[in-house]
Coordinates of C-alpha atoms in Angstrom, one line a residue:
X1 CA 0.0 0.0 -0.1
X2 CA 1.3 3.6 -0.9
X3 CA 0.8 6.3 1.6
X4 CA 1.5 10.1 1.1
X5 CA 2.4 13.1 3.2
X6 CA 4.0 16.6 2.2
X7 CA 6.9 18.3 3.3
X8 CA 9.6 20.7 2.2
X9 CA 13.1 21.2 1.4
X10 CA 15.2 24.3 1.4
X11 CA 16.8 25.7 -1.7
X12 CA 18.7 29.0 -0.8
X13 CA 16.5 31.1 1.3
X14 CA 13.2 29.6 0.0
X15 CA 11.5 26.4 0.2
X16 CA 10.2 23.7 -2.4
X17 CA 7.5 21.3 -1.6
X18 CA 8.5 17.4 -1.4
X19 CA 6.1 14.7 -1.6
X20 CA 6.9 11.9 0.8
X21 CA 5.7 8.6 -0.5
X22 CA 6.0 5.2 1.5
X23 CA 5.3 1.8 -0.3
X24 CA 5.2 -1.3 1.9
X25 CA 5.4 -4.8 0.6
X26 CA 6.2 -8.1 2.3
X27 CA 9.5 -9.6 3.2
X28 CA 11.1 -11.6 5.7
X29 CA 12.5 -8.9 7.8
X30 CA 12.2 -5.0 7.9
X31 CA 14.0 -2.8 5.4
X32 CA 13.9 0.8 5.0
X33 CA 15.1 2.4 1.6
X34 CA 15.1 5.9 0.9
X35 CA 15.1 7.4 -2.6
X36 CA 14.8 10.8 -4.2
X37 CA 18.6 12.2 -4.1
X38 CA 18.9 12.2 -0.3
X39 CA 22.0 13.4 1.4
X40 CA 23.8 11.4 4.3
X41 CA 21.5 13.2 7.0
X42 CA 18.3 12.0 5.1
X43 CA 19.6 8.3 4.5
X44 CA 20.4 8.2 8.3
X45 CA 16.9 9.1 9.1
X46 CA 15.9 5.5 8.7
X47 CA 17.7 4.4 11.8
X48 CA 16.0 7.4 13.7
X49 CA 12.8 6.6 12.5
X50 CA 12.6 2.9 13.2
X51 CA 14.0 3.7 16.8
X52 CA 11.6 6.5 17.4
X53 CA 8.6 4.4 16.2
X54 CA 9.6 1.6 18.6
X55 CA 10.1 3.9 21.5
X56 CA 6.7 5.5 20.8
X57 CA 4.9 2.2 21.1
X58 CA 3.4 2.5 17.5
X59 CA 3.3 -0.5 15.0
X60 CA 5.8 -0.9 12.0
X61 CA 5.0 -4.0 10.3
X62 CA 7.7 -6.3 8.7
X63 CA 8.6 -5.9 5.1
X64 CA 10.4 -3.5 2.7
X65 CA 9.4 0.0 3.2
X66 CA 10.5 2.3 0.1
X67 CA 10.5 6.0 0.8
X68 CA 10.4 8.0 -2.2
X69 CA 11.0 12.1 -1.9
X70 CA 9.7 13.6 -4.9
X71 CA 10.6 15.5 -7.0
X72 CA 13.7 13.2 -7.5
X73 CA 15.9 15.6 -9.1
X74 CA 15.9 18.0 -6.0
X75 CA 18.6 17.4 -3.5
X76 CA 17.2 16.7 0.0
X77 CA 19.3 17.7 3.0
X78 CA 18.9 17.7 6.7
X79 CA 16.9 15.9 9.2
X80 CA 13.7 17.8 8.8
X81 CA 12.1 14.8 6.9
X82 CA 12.2 12.4 9.8
X83 CA 8.7 13.2 11.0
X84 CA 6.8 12.8 7.8
X85 CA 8.8 9.7 6.8
X86 CA 7.8 8.0 10.3
X87 CA 4.3 8.9 9.9
X88 CA 4.1 7.8 6.4
X89 CA 5.9 4.3 7.3
X90 CA 3.3 3.9 10.1
X91 CA 0.4 4.5 8.0
X92 CA 1.7 2.2 5.3
X93 CA 1.7 -0.5 8.0
X94 CA -2.2 -0.2 8.2
X95 CA -5.1 -1.5 6.2
X96 CA -6.4 1.7 5.0
X97 CA -5.3 4.3 2.6
X98 CA -3.6 7.2 3.8
X99 CA -3.3 10.7 2.4
X100 CA -3.2 14.1 4.0
X101 CA -3.3 16.4 1.1
X102 CA -4.1 19.6 3.4
X103 CA -1.0 19.4 5.5
X104 CA 2.6 19.9 5.3
X105 CA 4.8 18.1 7.9
X106 CA 8.5 18.7 9.1
X107 CA 10.5 17.8 12.0
X108 CA 13.6 15.9 13.4
X109 CA 13.1 12.8 15.5
X110 CA 15.3 11.8 18.5
X111 CA 15.7 8.2 19.1
X112 CA 13.0 8.4 21.9
X113 CA 10.3 9.8 19.5
X114 CA 10.6 13.5 20.7
X115 CA 10.5 16.2 17.8
X116 CA 13.2 18.7 17.7
X117 CA 13.4 21.9 15.9
X118 CA 14.6 22.5 12.4
X119 CA 16.0 25.3 10.4
X120 CA 14.1 27.5 7.7
X121 CA 10.4 26.9 9.2
X122 CA 9.5 30.5 8.0
X123 CA 10.4 29.7 4.4
X124 CA 8.6 26.3 4.8
X125 CA 5.5 28.0 6.1
X126 CA 5.5 30.3 3.2
X127 CA 5.7 27.4 0.8
X128 CA 3.0 25.4 2.4
X129 CA 0.7 28.5 2.3
X130 CA 1.6 29.2 -1.6
X131 CA 0.7 25.5 -2.4
X132 CA -2.6 25.6 -0.6
X133 CA -2.1 23.7 2.5
X134 CA -4.0 24.7 5.5
X135 CA -2.4 22.7 8.1
X136 CA 1.3 22.9 9.2
X137 CA 2.8 20.4 11.7
X138 CA 6.0 21.9 13.0
X139 CA 8.4 21.0 16.2
X140 CA 7.0 22.9 19.3
X141 CA 9.9 25.1 19.4
X142 CA 9.4 26.4 16.0
X143 CA 5.6 27.3 16.3
X144 CA 6.3 30.8 17.0
X145 CA 8.3 31.4 14.0
X146 CA 5.9 29.5 11.7
X147 CA 2.7 31.2 13.4
X148 CA 4.0 34.7 12.0
X149 CA 2.6 33.7 8.5
X150 CA -1.3 34.3 8.2
X151 CA -3.6 32.1 6.4
X152 CA -2.1 28.5 7.6
X153 CA -2.7 26.6 10.9
X154 CA 0.3 25.9 12.9
X155 CA 0.1 22.8 15.1
X156 CA 3.1 22.4 17.5
X157 CA 4.1 18.8 18.0
X158 CA 6.2 17.5 20.9
X159 CA 6.6 13.7 20.0
X160 CA 5.9 11.2 17.3
X161 CA 3.0 9.6 19.3
X162 CA 1.1 12.8 19.7
X163 CA 1.3 13.5 15.7
X164 CA 0.2 10.2 15.0
X165 CA -3.0 10.3 17.4
X166 CA -3.6 13.9 16.3
X167 CA -3.8 12.4 12.5
X168 CA -6.1 9.7 13.7
X169 CA -8.4 12.0 15.4
X170 CA -7.7 10.4 18.9
X171 CA -6.7 13.7 20.6
X172 CA -7.0 17.4 19.8
X173 CA -4.2 19.8 19.5
X174 CA -5.1 23.3 19.3
X175 CA -3.4 25.5 16.6
X176 CA -0.6 27.8 18.0
X177 CA -2.0 31.4 18.2
X178 CA 0.2 34.4 18.0
X179 CA -0.7 38.0 18.5
X180 CA 1.4 39.3 15.7
X181 CA 0.8 43.0 16.4
X182 CA 1.8 42.7 20.1
X183 CA 4.8 40.7 19.1
X184 CA 6.2 42.8 16.8
X185 CA 6.0 45.8 19.2
X186 CA 7.1 44.0 22.4
X187 CA 10.4 43.0 20.5
X188 CA 11.2 46.4 18.9
X189 CA 13.4 47.3 21.5
X190 CA 17.4 48.2 21.7
X191 CA 19.7 47.8 24.8
X192 CA 21.7 50.8 23.5
X193 CA 21.1 54.6 22.9
X194 CA 22.7 57.4 21.2
X195 CA 22.5 59.6 24.2
X196 CA 25.3 57.4 25.9
X197 CA 27.8 58.7 23.3
X198 CA 29.6 61.8 24.9
X199 CA 30.6 64.4 22.3
X200 CA 31.4 63.6 18.7
X201 CA 28.4 65.7 17.4
X202 CA 29.7 66.0 13.8
X203 CA 29.9 62.1 13.7
X204 CA 26.5 61.7 14.8
X205 CA 25.4 64.2 12.3
X206 CA 27.1 62.1 9.7
X207 CA 25.4 58.9 11.0
X208 CA 22.0 60.5 10.9
X209 CA 22.6 61.4 7.3
X210 CA 23.7 57.7 6.4
X211 CA 20.7 56.3 8.1
X212 CA 18.3 58.8 6.5
X213 CA 19.4 58.0 3.1
X214 CA 20.8 54.4 3.4
X215 CA 24.4 55.5 2.7
X216 CA 27.5 53.7 3.4
X217 CA 30.0 55.3 6.0
X218 CA 33.7 55.2 6.9
X219 CA 34.9 56.4 10.1
X220 CA 38.6 57.0 10.7
X221 CA 40.3 57.9 13.9
X222 CA 42.9 56.6 16.6
X223 CA 42.0 53.9 18.9
X224 CA 39.5 54.4 21.6
X225 CA 37.5 57.4 20.0
X226 CA 34.3 55.5 20.0
X227 CA 34.0 54.2 16.3
X228 CA 32.5 50.8 17.5
X229 CA 30.5 52.4 20.1
X230 CA 28.6 54.7 17.4
X231 CA 28.4 51.8 15.0
X232 CA 26.5 49.6 17.4
X233 CA 23.9 52.3 17.8
X234 CA 23.1 53.0 14.2
X235 CA 20.2 50.6 14.0
X236 CA 18.5 52.5 16.7
X237 CA 18.0 55.4 14.6
X238 CA 16.9 53.6 11.5
X239 CA 13.2 53.1 10.9
X240 CA 11.5 50.1 12.0
X241 CA 11.5 47.2 9.4
X242 CA 8.2 46.6 7.7
X243 CA 6.6 43.3 8.2
X244 CA 7.6 42.0 4.5
X245 CA 11.5 43.3 5.4
X246 CA 11.3 41.4 8.8
X247 CA 10.1 38.2 7.1
X248 CA 12.6 38.3 4.3
X249 CA 15.6 39.1 6.8
X250 CA 14.2 36.4 9.2
X251 CA 14.2 33.7 6.5
X252 CA 18.0 34.4 5.9
X253 CA 18.8 34.1 9.8
X254 CA 16.4 30.7 10.0
X255 CA 18.1 28.7 7.4
X256 CA 21.2 29.4 8.9
X257 CA 20.0 28.5 12.4
X258 CA 21.0 31.8 13.9
X259 CA 17.4 32.9 15.3
X260 CA 17.3 33.3 19.1
X261 CA 15.0 30.6 20.4
X262 CA 13.4 33.0 22.8
X263 CA 12.3 35.6 20.1
X264 CA 12.1 33.4 16.9
X265 CA 11.5 36.4 14.7
X266 CA 13.9 39.4 13.9
X267 CA 11.8 42.7 14.5
X268 CA 14.8 44.9 14.8
X269 CA 17.6 45.7 12.0
X270 CA 20.4 43.1 12.0
X271 CA 23.7 44.4 13.0
X272 CA 26.6 42.1 11.9
X273 CA 30.3 42.8 12.8
X274 CA 32.5 39.9 11.1
X275 CA 36.1 39.4 12.4
X276 CA 38.7 40.7 10.0
X277 CA 40.0 37.1 9.6
X278 CA 36.8 36.1 7.7
X279 CA 37.1 34.3 4.4
X280 CA 35.4 35.1 1.1
X281 CA 32.9 32.7 1.5
X282 CA 32.1 33.8 5.1
X283 CA 31.6 37.2 3.9
X284 CA 29.8 36.6 0.6
X285 CA 28.3 33.2 1.1
X286 CA 29.1 29.8 -0.5
X287 CA 30.5 26.5 0.6
X288 CA 29.7 23.1 -0.8
X289 CA 26.0 23.6 -0.2
X290 CA 25.8 27.4 -0.8
X291 CA 24.4 29.4 2.0
X292 CA 24.3 33.0 3.1
X293 CA 27.3 35.1 4.2
X294 CA 27.5 38.0 6.4
X295 CA 26.6 40.5 3.7
X296 CA 23.2 38.6 3.4
X297 CA 22.7 38.2 7.1
X298 CA 23.0 42.1 7.4
X299 CA 20.2 42.3 4.7
X300 CA 18.0 45.4 5.8
X301 CA 20.6 46.1 8.6
X302 CA 24.0 47.1 9.0
X303 CA 27.1 45.4 8.2
X304 CA 30.1 46.6 10.5
X305 CA 33.6 46.2 9.3
X306 CA 36.0 47.3 12.1
X307 CA 39.6 47.6 11.5
X308 CA 38.9 47.7 7.6
X309 CA 42.6 47.6 6.4
X310 CA 43.1 44.4 8.4
X311 CA 40.6 42.5 6.2
X312 CA 42.2 40.8 3.2
X313 CA 41.9 43.1 0.1
X314 CA 40.6 40.1 -2.1
X315 CA 37.9 39.7 0.7
X316 CA 36.7 43.3 0.5
X317 CA 36.8 43.4 -3.3
X318 CA 34.0 40.7 -3.2
X319 CA 31.6 43.2 -1.6
X320 CA 31.6 45.6 -4.5
X321 CA 29.0 43.6 -6.7
X322 CA 26.6 43.2 -3.6
X323 CA 27.1 47.0 -2.7
X324 CA 25.9 47.9 -6.2
X325 CA 23.3 45.4 -6.8
X326 CA 21.8 44.6 -3.3
X327 CA 22.0 40.9 -4.1
X328 CA 24.6 37.9 -4.2
X329 CA 24.6 35.1 -6.9
X330 CA 26.5 32.1 -5.9
X331 CA 27.0 29.7 -8.7
X332 CA 28.2 26.0 -8.5
X333 CA 27.9 23.0 -10.7
X334 CA 24.6 22.1 -9.4
X335 CA 23.0 25.4 -10.0
X336 CA 23.1 29.1 -9.0
X337 CA 21.4 30.7 -5.8
X338 CA 20.7 34.2 -5.1
X339 CA 20.7 35.7 -1.7
X340 CA 19.5 39.4 -1.0
X341 CA 22.1 41.7 0.5
X342 CA 20.5 45.3 0.7
X343 CA 22.5 46.3 3.7
X344 CA 24.2 49.7 4.9
X345 CA 28.1 49.2 5.3
X346 CA 29.8 51.0 8.0
X347 CA 33.4 50.8 8.2
X348 CA 36.1 51.9 10.8
X349 CA 39.9 52.1 10.6
X350 CA 42.8 54.1 12.1
X351 CA 44.8 56.5 10.2
X352 CA 48.0 54.4 10.3
X353 CA 49.1 50.9 11.6
X354 CA 49.8 52.8 15.0
X355 CA 46.7 54.6 15.1
X356 CA 48.2 58.0 15.8
X357 CA 49.1 59.6 12.6
X358 CA 47.9 63.4 12.7
X359 CA 47.2 63.1 16.5
X360 CA 48.2 66.4 18.3
X361 CA 49.0 64.6 21.6
X362 CA 50.6 61.3 20.6
X363 CA 53.5 60.8 18.4
X364 CA 53.0 58.3 15.5
X365 CA 55.7 55.8 15.1
X366 CA 54.9 54.5 11.6
X367 CA 57.1 55.4 8.6
X368 CA 55.6 57.0 5.5
X369 CA 56.2 53.7 3.8
X370 CA 54.0 51.7 6.3
X371 CA 51.5 54.1 6.3
X372 CA 50.9 54.2 2.4
X373 CA 51.2 50.3 2.3
X374 CA 48.5 50.4 5.1
X375 CA 46.1 52.7 3.4
X376 CA 46.6 50.9 0.0
X377 CA 44.9 47.8 1.4
X378 CA 41.4 49.5 0.7
X379 CA 41.2 50.0 -3.1
X380 CA 39.8 53.1 -4.8
X381 CA 36.8 51.2 -6.5
X382 CA 35.7 50.1 -3.0
X383 CA 36.3 53.6 -1.5
X384 CA 34.2 55.3 -4.2
X385 CA 31.4 53.1 -3.0
X386 CA 31.3 54.6 0.5
X387 CA 29.5 57.9 0.4
X388 CA 30.3 59.4 3.7
X389 CA 33.9 59.7 5.1
X390 CA 34.0 61.3 8.7
X391 CA 37.0 61.7 11.1
X392 CA 36.3 60.5 14.7
X393 CA 39.0 62.6 17.0
X394 CA 39.6 61.8 20.8
X395 CA 36.9 63.1 23.1
X396 CA 37.9 66.1 25.4
X397 CA 38.3 65.0 29.1
X398 CA 35.4 67.4 30.2
X399 CA 32.8 66.0 27.9
X400 CA 33.7 62.6 29.3
X401 CA 33.7 63.4 32.8
X402 CA 30.6 65.6 32.7
X403 CA 27.7 64.3 34.4
X404 CA 25.1 65.9 32.5
X405 CA 23.7 64.1 29.2
X406 CA 23.7 66.7 26.5
X407 CA 23.3 64.0 23.5
X408 CA 20.0 63.4 21.9
X409 CA 18.3 60.1 22.5
X410 CA 17.9 57.6 19.6
X411 CA 14.2 58.1 19.2
X412 CA 14.6 61.8 18.7
X413 CA 17.1 61.2 16.1
X414 CA 15.1 58.4 14.6
X415 CA 11.9 60.5 14.0
X416 CA 14.0 62.8 11.8
X417 CA 15.3 60.0 9.8
X418 CA 11.5 58.5 9.3
X419 CA 10.5 61.8 8.2
X420 CA 13.3 62.0 5.5
X421 CA 12.6 58.2 4.5
X422 CA 8.8 59.1 4.1
X423 CA 9.7 62.0 1.5
X424 CA 11.9 59.3 -0.3
X425 CA 9.3 56.6 -0.3
X426 CA 6.8 59.2 -1.9
X427 CA 9.5 60.2 -4.4
X428 CA 10.3 56.5 -5.3
X429 CA 6.9 55.1 -5.1
X430 CA 6.6 53.9 -8.8
X431 CA 10.3 52.5 -8.4
X432 CA 11.8 49.5 -6.8
X433 CA 14.3 51.4 -4.7
X434 CA 13.2 53.4 -1.4
X435 CA 16.2 55.2 -0.4
X436 CA 18.4 57.9 -2.0
X437 CA 21.4 55.7 -1.9
X438 CA 20.0 53.0 -4.4
X439 CA 19.0 55.7 -7.1
X440 CA 20.1 54.9 -10.5
X441 CA 21.6 57.3 -13.1
X442 CA 18.5 58.4 -14.3
X443 CA 17.1 59.2 -11.1
X444 CA 19.9 61.1 -10.0
X445 CA 19.5 63.5 -13.1
X446 CA 15.9 63.6 -12.4
X447 CA 15.8 64.3 -8.6
X448 CA 19.2 65.9 -7.9
X449 CA 19.1 69.3 -9.8
X450 CA 21.5 71.7 -8.6
X451 CA 21.4 75.6 -8.6
X452 CA 24.1 77.5 -10.5
X453 CA 25.9 78.4 -7.1
X454 CA 25.9 74.6 -5.9
X455 CA 26.9 73.4 -9.5
X456 CA 29.9 75.8 -9.4
X457 CA 30.9 74.4 -6.0
X458 CA 30.7 70.7 -7.4
X459 CA 32.5 71.7 -10.3
X460 CA 35.5 73.0 -8.4
X461 CA 35.6 70.0 -6.4
X462 CA 35.5 67.5 -9.0
X463 CA 38.6 69.5 -10.7
X464 CA 40.6 69.7 -7.4
X465 CA 40.0 66.5 -5.8
X466 CA 39.9 64.3 -9.1
X467 CA 36.6 62.8 -8.0
X468 CA 35.6 59.8 -10.2
X469 CA 32.1 59.9 -12.0
X470 CA 30.7 57.4 -9.5
X471 CA 31.7 59.7 -6.7
X472 CA 30.1 62.7 -8.7
X473 CA 26.9 60.9 -8.4
X474 CA 27.2 59.9 -4.7
X475 CA 27.8 63.4 -3.7
X476 CA 24.5 64.5 -5.6
X477 CA 22.7 61.5 -3.6
X478 CA 24.1 62.7 -0.4
X479 CA 23.1 66.2 -1.0
X480 CA 19.6 65.0 -1.9
X481 CA 19.3 63.3 1.5
X482 CA 20.7 66.4 3.3
X483 CA 17.7 68.4 1.7
X484 CA 15.2 65.7 2.6
X485 CA 16.4 65.8 6.2
X486 CA 15.6 69.8 5.9
X487 CA 12.4 69.0 4.3
X488 CA 13.3 71.3 1.3
X489 CA 12.4 70.5 -2.5
X490 CA 15.3 71.9 -3.8
X491 CA 19.0 71.1 -3.2
X492 CA 20.7 74.1 -1.4
X493 CA 24.4 75.2 -2.1
X494 CA 25.0 74.3 1.9
X495 CA 23.9 70.9 1.0
X496 CA 26.3 70.4 -1.8
X497 CA 29.1 71.8 0.4
X498 CA 28.4 69.4 3.3
X499 CA 28.3 66.4 0.8
X500 CA 31.6 67.4 -0.5
X501 CA 33.1 67.5 2.7
X502 CA 32.0 64.2 3.4
X503 CA 34.0 62.9 0.4
X504 CA 37.2 65.0 1.0
X505 CA 38.6 62.7 3.7
X506 CA 39.8 59.8 1.2
X507 CA 41.7 62.6 -0.8
X508 CA 43.4 64.2 2.0
X509 CA 44.5 60.8 3.6
X510 CA 44.9 58.6 0.6
X511 CA 46.3 60.9 -2.1

């Protein structure tokens, strides 16, 4: 007799439905054969399944059980097929046809029959809903993540016996209910705030501009000036993610197993800060079974690269394409996978290897050749893609020791950023981009018209500082953001001058 259930396999950040078929036929001793392009973890499920069935006091008849995972040309990976395989095998040992067309089942089994959490539940829930399945059986720990998707009932399963009794109608399991609005609001909190940063008012201004327009930013200064502290607070002034953005970002973290079990869903913008020893595959994504890298894990959030020149130059160069396109394509012999990577790059570096070049209080110990070699680790094309360059000097003792808190809170800054983003959303309502930083050449020409005075300032800067064409467009984008923060329709000459000032650091320090 042939029985059938539906499950799902992960491919990139999405899921694809898999049909689990089991055919039972008589033989002297029990044998389980799994076909359908399974990997090692799926092939080993036969041992986990038979042990779990026995430990759950459920009947598994003698004979050969052939398990087919269709479509046969899709590679099946991971232990998430344990539960549907076990349920289909138990049903195949019965005497009546068994087929649950309205449900999707996923879960890893322990040897005692317990159901363990698996990766990628959010993607699986979206695929089940797309296929018209109305019920989703998931491990109990994964239920809050799956319940975020509306239009499908999510049933938390603790063990194999419970799942089988529920399918047979012997027990009732209430579907998991999630108050989505309350869940989103209760988790949109940050543990840090901008008012904790003393001084550095001009740097805070640059960070506000970067957050308002989605611009990339480079901070340069000696050690201990607060570069990392400032970077960690950037998500607190960025607008809250929309529900669609949160789902897309959570999918990426879910398939890599990085979700916090207590929260199970990302409602705040991600902040990723990889170490400078990271590999190309770790940053961009890849591997034998291609997975997302740090540029994708930072999707809709911030990617912070501290000590930028310490990263391998080749590793930094692989970021050029995702910085421009907003996605990463990983090609392998078996096919290509595309991961989204629309992130805000924030980098920090010292002005020289010892960190004190140009410091008025401490003497630099580096030779001119050492300084030149250090700075040349960052290529011109990569530097061109960073819109804002800002110096972060040492903070005065009086500001550090002051008991008064003169800085603005993150919420105050965020409101100005939200107002500027609202202007951009209206401006680009008929386009795919939502921020000034993502404008194409045609949009720059349309929305970044300068006055004669502002055009004169930009022309002089281009001649004296030898800016590239890309830098020219990025200056215009930053000027447009400055005008949006001021809620003015036209780009003022002062906006152009401030935008040029944010680009002058690379010429002063790298020429």
